[in-house]
Short mmCIF file of C-alpha atoms in Angstrom, two decimals:
data_model
loop_
_atom_site.label_atom_id
_atom_site.label_comp_id
_atom_site.label_asym_id
_atom_site.label_seq_id
_atom_site.Cartn_x
_atom_site.Cartn_y
_atom_site.Cartn_z
CA MET A 1 194.17 40.12 205.24
CA THR A 2 195.02 43.25 203.79
CA PRO A 3 191.25 45.50 203.65
CA SER A 4 190.26 46.66 200.35
CA PRO A 5 191.38 49.95 199.57
CA LEU A 6 187.85 50.45 197.44
CA PRO A 7 184.31 51.60 198.99
CA VAL A 8 182.18 49.11 200.37
CA LEU A 9 178.50 48.77 199.77
CA ARG A 10 177.13 46.49 202.22
CA LEU A 11 174.04 43.70 202.75
CA LYS A 12 171.50 44.87 205.11
CA PRO A 13 171.31 42.17 207.55
CA LYS A 14 167.86 41.11 206.35
CA THR A 15 168.89 40.28 202.89
CA LYS A 16 170.46 36.87 201.26
CA PRO A 17 173.32 37.19 199.79
CA GLN A 18 172.57 33.53 197.96
CA ALA A 19 171.75 35.39 194.45
CA ILE A 20 174.36 37.19 194.43
CA ARG A 21 176.71 34.39 194.75
CA ARG A 22 174.70 32.27 192.30
CA GLY A 23 175.53 34.56 189.35
CA TYR A 24 172.40 37.30 189.94
CA PRO A 25 174.10 40.51 188.80
CA TRP A 26 172.15 43.24 190.16
CA VAL A 27 171.66 44.89 193.97
CA TYR A 28 169.07 46.90 194.40
CA ALA A 29 168.99 49.97 196.39
CA ASN A 30 166.78 49.06 199.17
CA GLU A 31 168.58 46.07 199.82
CA VAL A 32 171.81 47.93 201.24
CA VAL A 33 172.16 49.74 204.19
CA THR A 34 172.50 53.45 202.69
CA ASP A 35 174.29 55.76 204.87
CA ARG A 36 175.92 58.99 204.50
CA ARG A 37 179.28 57.43 202.80
CA THR A 38 177.09 55.56 200.15
CA ARG A 39 174.85 58.59 199.20
CA ALA A 40 178.12 60.36 198.81
CA MET A 41 179.30 58.00 196.17
CA SER A 42 179.52 59.01 192.91
CA PRO A 43 177.96 57.45 189.93
CA GLY A 44 179.98 54.88 188.66
CA THR A 45 182.23 54.24 191.77
CA ILE A 46 183.66 50.61 191.60
CA ALA A 47 183.15 49.35 195.21
CA LEU A 48 183.67 46.36 197.29
CA LEU A 49 179.71 44.58 198.11
CA GLU A 50 179.89 42.74 201.42
CA ASP A 51 177.02 40.79 203.30
CA ALA A 52 175.74 41.96 206.27
CA ASP A 53 178.58 40.19 208.58
CA ARG A 54 181.15 42.18 206.54
CA SER A 55 182.34 38.70 203.95
CA PRO A 56 182.88 40.27 200.67
CA LEU A 57 181.02 39.51 197.70
CA ALA A 58 181.51 41.11 194.53
CA LEU A 59 183.33 43.79 192.93
CA VAL A 60 180.21 46.50 191.49
CA GLY A 61 179.67 49.69 189.83
CA VAL A 62 177.61 51.98 192.27
CA ASN A 63 174.98 54.71 191.41
CA PRO A 64 172.99 55.90 194.28
CA ASN A 65 170.67 57.64 192.15
CA SER A 66 169.82 54.56 190.29
CA LYS A 67 166.93 51.48 192.05
CA ILE A 68 169.46 49.29 190.44
CA ILE A 69 172.33 51.13 193.15
CA GLY A 70 174.59 47.64 192.28
CA ARG A 71 175.85 46.01 189.29
CA VAL A 72 177.88 42.81 189.73
CA LEU A 73 181.01 43.13 187.45
CA ASP A 74 184.07 40.39 189.12
CA GLY A 75 184.85 38.57 191.94
CA PRO A 76 185.78 40.26 195.15
CA ASP A 77 189.55 39.53 194.98
CA ALA A 78 189.54 41.41 191.20
CA ALA A 79 191.13 44.12 190.52
CA HIS A 80 189.88 48.02 189.40
CA PRO A 81 188.96 47.82 185.80
CA ASP A 82 191.23 49.19 183.02
CA GLN A 83 191.42 48.54 179.67
CA ALA A 84 193.36 45.42 180.04
CA TRP A 85 190.42 44.20 182.11
CA PHE A 86 187.78 45.50 179.60
CA ALA A 87 190.31 43.48 176.71
CA ALA A 88 189.63 39.98 178.68
CA ARG A 89 185.45 40.63 178.13
CA LEU A 90 186.19 41.54 174.94
CA ARG A 91 188.10 38.50 173.53
CA LYS A 92 185.40 36.28 175.00
CA ALA A 93 182.21 38.41 173.73
CA LEU A 94 184.45 38.51 170.47
CA SER A 95 185.53 34.79 170.11
CA LEU A 96 181.42 33.39 170.07
CA ARG A 97 180.24 35.41 167.36
CA GLU A 98 183.24 35.25 165.73
CA ARG A 99 182.80 31.15 165.69
CA LEU A 100 178.93 32.13 164.63
CA PHE A 101 179.15 34.67 161.99
CA PRO A 102 180.91 34.52 158.52
CA THR A 103 180.90 38.22 158.70
CA PRO A 104 181.35 41.14 161.44
CA PHE A 105 177.90 41.97 162.00
CA TYR A 106 176.45 41.39 164.86
CA ARG A 107 175.75 42.69 168.57
CA LEU A 108 178.69 42.27 170.25
CA VAL A 109 178.52 42.32 173.78
CA HIS A 110 175.15 41.86 175.20
CA ALA A 111 175.42 43.57 179.12
CA GLU A 112 175.30 40.74 181.45
CA ALA A 113 175.05 38.33 179.42
CA ASP A 114 178.70 39.29 178.66
CA GLY A 115 180.03 40.28 181.90
CA LEU A 116 179.38 43.73 181.03
CA PRO A 117 176.35 44.75 183.10
CA GLY A 118 174.13 48.24 180.82
CA VAL A 119 177.03 47.59 177.95
CA ILE A 120 175.64 47.22 174.67
CA ILE A 121 177.74 46.91 171.77
CA ASP A 122 176.86 46.18 167.98
CA ARG A 123 179.37 45.75 165.54
CA PHE A 124 179.29 47.25 161.86
CA GLY A 125 181.83 45.85 160.52
CA ASP A 126 184.87 47.97 160.86
CA ILE A 127 182.65 50.16 162.75
CA ALA A 128 181.32 49.26 166.23
CA VAL A 129 178.38 51.37 168.22
CA VAL A 130 178.28 51.19 171.92
CA GLN A 131 175.36 52.12 174.22
CA PRO A 132 177.03 52.81 178.01
CA ASN A 133 173.51 52.03 179.56
CA ALA A 134 175.21 52.25 183.06
CA ALA A 135 176.94 54.62 185.41
CA TRP A 136 179.99 52.71 185.82
CA ALA A 137 181.01 51.44 181.77
CA ASP A 138 180.16 55.74 181.46
CA ALA A 139 182.45 56.45 183.77
CA LEU A 140 185.10 53.77 182.51
CA LEU A 141 183.88 54.89 178.68
CA ALA A 142 187.43 56.14 177.67
CA ASP A 143 189.36 52.33 178.92
CA LEU A 144 185.70 50.55 177.39
CA ALA A 145 186.74 52.09 174.28
CA ALA A 146 190.20 51.44 174.14
CA ALA A 147 190.12 48.29 174.59
CA LEU A 148 187.70 47.50 172.09
CA ALA A 149 189.66 48.60 169.22
CA GLU A 150 192.79 46.74 170.39
CA VAL A 151 190.53 43.69 170.61
CA THR A 152 188.91 43.90 167.21
CA GLY A 153 190.53 46.20 165.42
CA VAL A 154 187.47 48.48 164.60
CA THR A 155 188.86 52.11 163.07
CA THR A 156 185.64 53.76 164.04
CA ILE A 157 183.69 53.87 167.93
CA LEU A 158 180.58 55.68 168.41
CA LYS A 159 178.70 56.15 171.27
CA ASN A 160 174.77 56.48 170.97
CA ALA A 161 172.86 58.15 174.20
CA GLY A 162 169.41 57.12 173.24
CA GLY A 163 168.53 54.27 175.33
CA ARG A 164 165.43 54.51 178.17
CA GLY A 165 168.45 52.75 181.00
CA ARG A 166 170.49 55.49 180.40
CA ALA A 167 167.69 57.75 181.69
CA LEU A 168 166.90 55.76 184.51
CA GLU A 169 171.21 56.07 184.86
CA GLY A 170 170.68 59.59 185.03
CA LEU A 171 173.05 59.78 182.86
CA ASP A 172 172.92 62.31 179.94
CA ASP A 173 171.85 61.89 175.63
CA VAL A 174 174.37 62.91 174.05
CA ASP A 175 176.12 61.25 171.33
CA ALA A 176 179.86 61.10 170.42
CA VAL A 177 182.51 59.89 168.04
CA LEU A 178 184.78 58.03 170.45
CA LEU A 179 187.39 56.99 167.44
CA GLY A 180 187.98 58.28 164.02
CA ALA A 181 184.74 59.90 162.10
CA ALA A 182 180.96 59.65 162.00
CA PRO A 183 179.65 57.27 158.40
CA SER A 184 178.31 59.73 156.28
CA ALA A 185 175.81 57.54 155.19
CA PRO A 186 173.38 54.03 156.15
CA VAL A 187 175.95 51.56 156.07
CA PRO A 188 174.48 48.44 154.14
CA VAL A 189 174.19 45.00 156.01
CA GLU A 190 173.36 41.70 154.47
CA MET A 191 171.56 39.41 156.56
CA ASN A 192 169.44 36.36 155.34
CA GLY A 193 169.88 37.09 151.96
CA ALA A 194 168.80 40.68 152.46
CA THR A 195 170.33 43.76 152.47
CA TYR A 196 169.31 46.64 155.45
CA MET A 197 170.66 50.19 155.55
CA ALA A 198 171.67 50.67 159.18
CA ASP A 199 172.13 54.85 159.84
CA LEU A 200 174.32 54.31 162.84
CA MET A 201 173.90 58.58 163.47
CA GLY A 202 170.15 59.03 163.63
CA GLY A 203 168.27 55.41 163.68
CA GLN A 204 166.62 53.68 166.19
CA LYS A 205 168.87 52.39 168.85
CA THR A 206 171.82 51.65 167.26
CA GLY A 207 170.76 51.22 164.17
CA LEU A 208 170.19 47.99 163.07
CA PHE A 209 168.27 44.94 165.48
CA PHE A 210 170.25 42.38 164.59
CA ASP A 211 168.64 40.57 167.08
CA GLN A 212 165.55 39.41 164.96
CA ARG A 213 168.03 37.65 162.68
CA PRO A 214 166.72 33.80 163.44
CA ASN A 215 163.01 34.81 163.43
CA HIS A 216 163.75 36.71 159.83
CA ALA A 217 165.02 34.13 158.76
CA PHE A 218 162.37 31.48 159.46
CA ALA A 219 159.55 34.16 158.44
CA SER A 220 161.54 33.77 155.02
CA GLY A 221 161.32 30.15 154.91
CA LEU A 222 157.52 30.70 154.91
CA ALA A 223 157.71 33.75 151.89
CA GLN A 224 157.94 32.30 148.52
CA ASP A 225 155.42 33.22 146.48
CA ALA A 226 153.43 35.36 149.14
CA ARG A 227 151.26 38.72 150.13
CA VAL A 228 153.54 40.05 152.87
CA LEU A 229 152.42 42.58 155.14
CA ASP A 230 155.02 44.09 157.88
CA VAL A 231 153.90 46.05 160.35
CA PHE A 232 156.02 48.19 162.78
CA SER A 233 158.28 47.34 159.69
CA HIS A 234 161.31 49.95 160.70
CA VAL A 235 163.89 49.61 158.62
CA GLY A 236 161.80 46.35 156.86
CA GLY A 237 163.09 43.46 158.72
CA PHE A 238 160.90 41.31 158.44
CA GLY A 239 159.67 42.54 155.03
CA LEU A 240 162.73 42.71 152.93
CA ALA A 241 163.58 39.43 154.27
CA ALA A 242 160.68 37.70 152.82
CA LEU A 243 161.47 39.32 149.32
CA ALA A 244 164.20 37.88 149.43
CA GLY A 245 162.51 34.31 150.47
CA GLY A 246 160.54 34.89 147.36
CA ALA A 247 157.76 36.51 148.39
CA VAL A 248 155.98 38.44 145.24
CA SER A 249 155.35 41.63 147.12
CA ALA A 250 155.97 43.67 150.78
CA GLN A 251 154.65 46.36 151.99
CA CYS A 252 156.17 47.85 155.25
CA VAL A 253 154.60 49.87 157.52
CA ASP A 254 156.39 52.19 160.14
CA GLY A 255 155.53 55.46 162.17
CA SER A 256 158.69 56.81 161.17
CA GLU A 257 159.65 58.29 157.64
CA ALA A 258 163.32 58.24 157.19
CA ALA A 259 163.10 54.44 158.23
CA LEU A 260 160.84 53.49 155.24
CA ASP A 261 163.16 55.52 152.90
CA LEU A 262 166.08 52.97 154.26
CA ALA A 263 164.06 50.39 153.79
CA GLU A 264 163.70 51.32 150.11
CA GLN A 265 166.93 51.71 149.47
CA GLY A 266 167.59 48.01 150.69
CA ALA A 267 165.26 46.59 148.48
CA ALA A 268 166.67 48.26 145.75
CA ARG A 269 170.20 47.29 146.50
CA MET A 270 168.48 43.38 146.22
CA GLY A 271 166.87 44.09 142.62
CA ALA A 272 163.67 44.04 144.47
CA ALA A 273 162.88 48.10 144.38
CA ASP A 274 159.25 47.29 142.43
CA LYS A 275 158.09 44.21 145.19
CA LEU A 276 158.71 46.92 147.74
CA THR A 277 155.87 49.97 148.62
CA THR A 278 155.74 51.36 152.22
CA THR A 279 152.63 53.39 153.99
CA LYS A 280 153.96 55.64 156.42
CA GLY A 281 151.57 56.28 159.65
CA ASP A 282 150.14 54.66 162.68
CA ALA A 283 150.34 51.25 162.79
CA PHE A 284 146.53 50.52 164.70
CA GLU A 285 145.26 53.57 162.14
CA VAL A 286 146.54 51.25 158.93
CA LEU A 287 145.64 47.57 160.55
CA THR A 288 142.61 49.21 160.74
CA ALA A 289 142.07 51.18 157.32
CA LEU A 290 143.17 47.75 155.75
CA GLY A 291 140.90 45.28 157.18
CA GLU A 292 137.81 47.90 156.22
CA GLU A 293 138.96 47.14 153.19
CA THR A 294 138.80 43.46 153.40
CA ALA A 295 142.59 42.99 152.46
CA THR A 296 144.91 39.43 153.06
CA PHE A 297 148.10 39.17 153.06
CA ASP A 298 149.56 35.59 152.98
CA LEU A 299 151.78 36.63 155.72
CA VAL A 300 151.78 39.35 158.18
CA VAL A 301 154.12 40.25 160.90
CA CYS A 302 154.15 42.07 163.31
CA ASP A 303 157.41 43.50 165.39
CA PRO A 304 156.03 46.39 167.56
CA PRO A 305 158.10 48.57 170.18
CA ALA A 306 157.60 47.29 174.12
CA PHE A 307 154.80 48.21 175.18
CA ALA A 308 155.34 46.27 178.53
CA PRO A 309 158.89 47.96 179.16
CA SER A 310 158.49 47.66 183.35
CA HIS A 311 156.25 45.86 185.61
CA LYS A 312 154.30 49.03 186.18
CA ALA A 313 153.40 49.18 182.26
CA ARG A 314 152.40 44.82 182.11
CA GLU A 315 148.68 45.08 182.05
CA ALA A 316 148.70 48.32 179.21
CA GLY A 317 151.11 46.54 177.19
CA LEU A 318 148.72 43.30 177.44
CA ARG A 319 145.78 44.74 175.54
CA ALA A 320 148.14 46.68 172.90
CA TYR A 321 149.57 43.34 172.32
CA GLU A 322 145.74 41.97 172.23
CA ARG A 323 145.09 44.73 169.89
CA VAL A 324 147.55 44.08 167.25
CA ALA A 325 146.66 39.97 167.45
CA ARG A 326 143.11 41.72 167.11
CA LEU A 327 143.14 43.58 164.27
CA ALA A 328 146.14 42.06 162.09
CA ALA A 329 144.27 38.26 162.32
CA PRO A 330 141.77 38.88 160.01
CA LEU A 331 144.04 40.46 157.27
CA VAL A 332 145.89 36.85 156.85
CA ALA A 333 144.57 34.84 154.40
CA GLU A 334 143.54 31.23 154.85
CA ASP A 335 146.02 29.23 155.61
CA GLY A 336 148.41 31.70 155.80
CA TYR A 337 150.78 33.26 158.34
CA LEU A 338 150.57 35.54 160.91
CA VAL A 339 154.08 36.36 163.23
CA LEU A 340 153.94 38.46 166.45
CA CYS A 341 156.69 39.65 168.25
CA SER A 342 157.40 41.11 171.74
CA CYS A 343 160.18 42.86 172.62
CA SER A 344 159.43 43.44 176.51
CA HIS A 345 160.68 42.11 178.62
CA ALA A 346 157.84 42.59 181.75
CA ALA A 347 155.72 40.66 179.24
CA ASP A 348 156.76 36.61 179.81
CA LEU A 349 155.98 34.11 177.26
CA SER A 350 153.08 32.66 178.72
CA ALA A 351 151.68 36.53 179.21
CA PHE A 352 152.69 37.28 174.81
CA THR A 353 151.26 34.27 173.99
CA GLY A 354 147.80 34.51 175.96
CA ALA A 355 147.57 37.99 175.20
CA CYS A 356 147.85 37.04 171.19
CA LEU A 357 145.64 34.23 171.19
CA ARG A 358 142.48 36.26 173.25
CA GLY A 359 143.24 39.03 169.83
CA ILE A 360 143.00 35.82 167.58
CA GLY A 361 140.25 34.38 169.24
CA ARG A 362 138.24 37.58 169.63
CA ALA A 363 139.30 38.28 165.70
CA GLY A 364 137.26 34.77 165.12
CA ARG A 365 140.19 32.92 163.61
CA ARG A 366 141.49 29.74 164.69
CA ALA A 367 145.40 29.26 165.17
CA GLN A 368 148.31 26.71 165.20
CA LEU A 369 151.36 27.70 166.81
CA ILE A 370 153.86 26.52 165.11
CA HIS A 371 156.63 28.13 165.95
CA THR A 372 158.61 30.10 168.95
CA GLY A 373 162.06 32.64 168.40
CA GLN A 374 163.61 34.25 170.31
CA ALA A 375 166.42 36.60 170.06
CA GLY A 376 169.66 35.48 167.85
CA PRO A 377 173.22 33.90 169.64
CA ASP A 378 174.65 36.87 169.84
CA HIS A 379 171.97 38.22 172.38
CA PRO A 380 173.24 35.26 174.96
CA LEU A 381 170.82 34.71 177.92
CA LEU A 382 171.87 35.16 181.95
CA PRO A 383 170.15 32.57 183.01
CA GLN A 384 170.24 34.29 186.89
CA LEU A 385 168.84 36.98 184.72
CA ALA A 386 165.37 36.76 183.30
CA GLU A 387 165.49 40.51 181.82
CA SER A 388 167.94 38.91 179.28
CA GLY A 389 165.53 36.79 177.22
CA TYR A 390 163.47 39.70 176.20
CA LEU A 391 162.37 39.01 173.10
CA LYS A 392 159.29 36.36 171.94
CA ALA A 393 158.27 35.54 168.37
CA LEU A 394 155.21 33.50 167.83
CA PHE A 395 154.28 32.21 164.05
CA PHE A 396 151.12 31.14 164.36
CA ARG A 397 149.69 29.01 160.95
CA LEU A 398 145.56 30.98 160.95
#
C-alpha cells in the first residue's frame, strides 16, 4: 500500500473510532495525539485521520487552534479537495433545493449535513452569500467560489465573515466580494406570500433567515383577522407572513432600527404598509410595558437570538426562554396563539418546551401545544450530529 502524501492526524489509543465510521463529522482535540507535528499544522491543513492502530479512517480538515481539531470531509482514499471536488458536493446540494423550491431563494449548503463541514451558503437568485466558518474551507475559499459559480451560475458571491464559528476557529471577521459586485440595495425575497428585504452586506447572518420559512407559513395560517405581535422580529419574519395570511395588523419589535426599516419596506411592497407598526427597543422591556398596558393580541410570536449558544450557557438560556414565555403569555387573548422559538442547539426540544411551559404557567395561563416546527428542508439534519437540528418553534393555543 502506497503511503499517503498527506500529514496524519491520529486518534489516541483510548479513543474509539466507531463514531467516525458511523458518520460523526467532528474530531475533538482531546481525542488525538497532539505531538509536535500535529501542533505545527497550519489551520486549514488537509490530513489523513487514522485510528490508534494506524488504519485510515477519513480525510479531515485540521485546525490545531480549535476544540474541533478535525472535520471529516471524505473517505480516506479521496483526493485533496479542489474545484471539482467542491462542484460535486454543490451539485448534490443544488439538486435537492431545485426539487424543493420553485425559485432560487434558499439555503444551498447547510454545513455538515451537505458534506461541507462549517460551510453555510444562502442563495438569493443570482447572488450567493458564503460563510466559511471552518479553517479548511477558508483556506480553500477560491476553489469553493469557483465551483459555486460553475454549478449554480450565480454572478455575485459574497463572503460573510460574521459567523460565531469563525471566531471559535480563530478566523478573521472581514467580509469580501469574491465574484461580481456587491448589491447596492436590499434584495426582495418572496416567501409564503410575503416580501422580505434582505440586506446582504450589512444585515444579520447572511441577510435573511430562510430556516423559519415553514414556521412562517404555519403562523400565516393562524393569522386571518388577527392582531399580531412579532417580537425579535428582525426584518418582519412572522409579522409580514401574518399580514400575507390576512392579519388586520402586525406590530414588529426589534432592537435594530435598520431591520425594522427593512420590515417597513417589505410591508410597503406587499401593499400592507398601513397595517404594520414597528417598535424599536429591548424586547423584555417592550413586553413588560405592553403587559402593564394590558394590551392583548390574537397571535404573539417571540423568535429571539440564541440564548443558549453553548452548553455553558444552557441554564441561563433556559431561564431567559422561560422569562420570554412568562412576559408574552399575558398578552395573548383568550383562545389566541403564542409562538415561541429557539435557535439554541444547546437547549434541546425537551428542555426548551419545559422552559416555555414553566413561563406560561407562571403567567397563570393554560396551554395546548398544537404544532412543533423545525427548520425547513433546505436546512437538512445530519442524524449523527444533534447540533444540526438547532431550530425549534412551539405553537401554543392559550
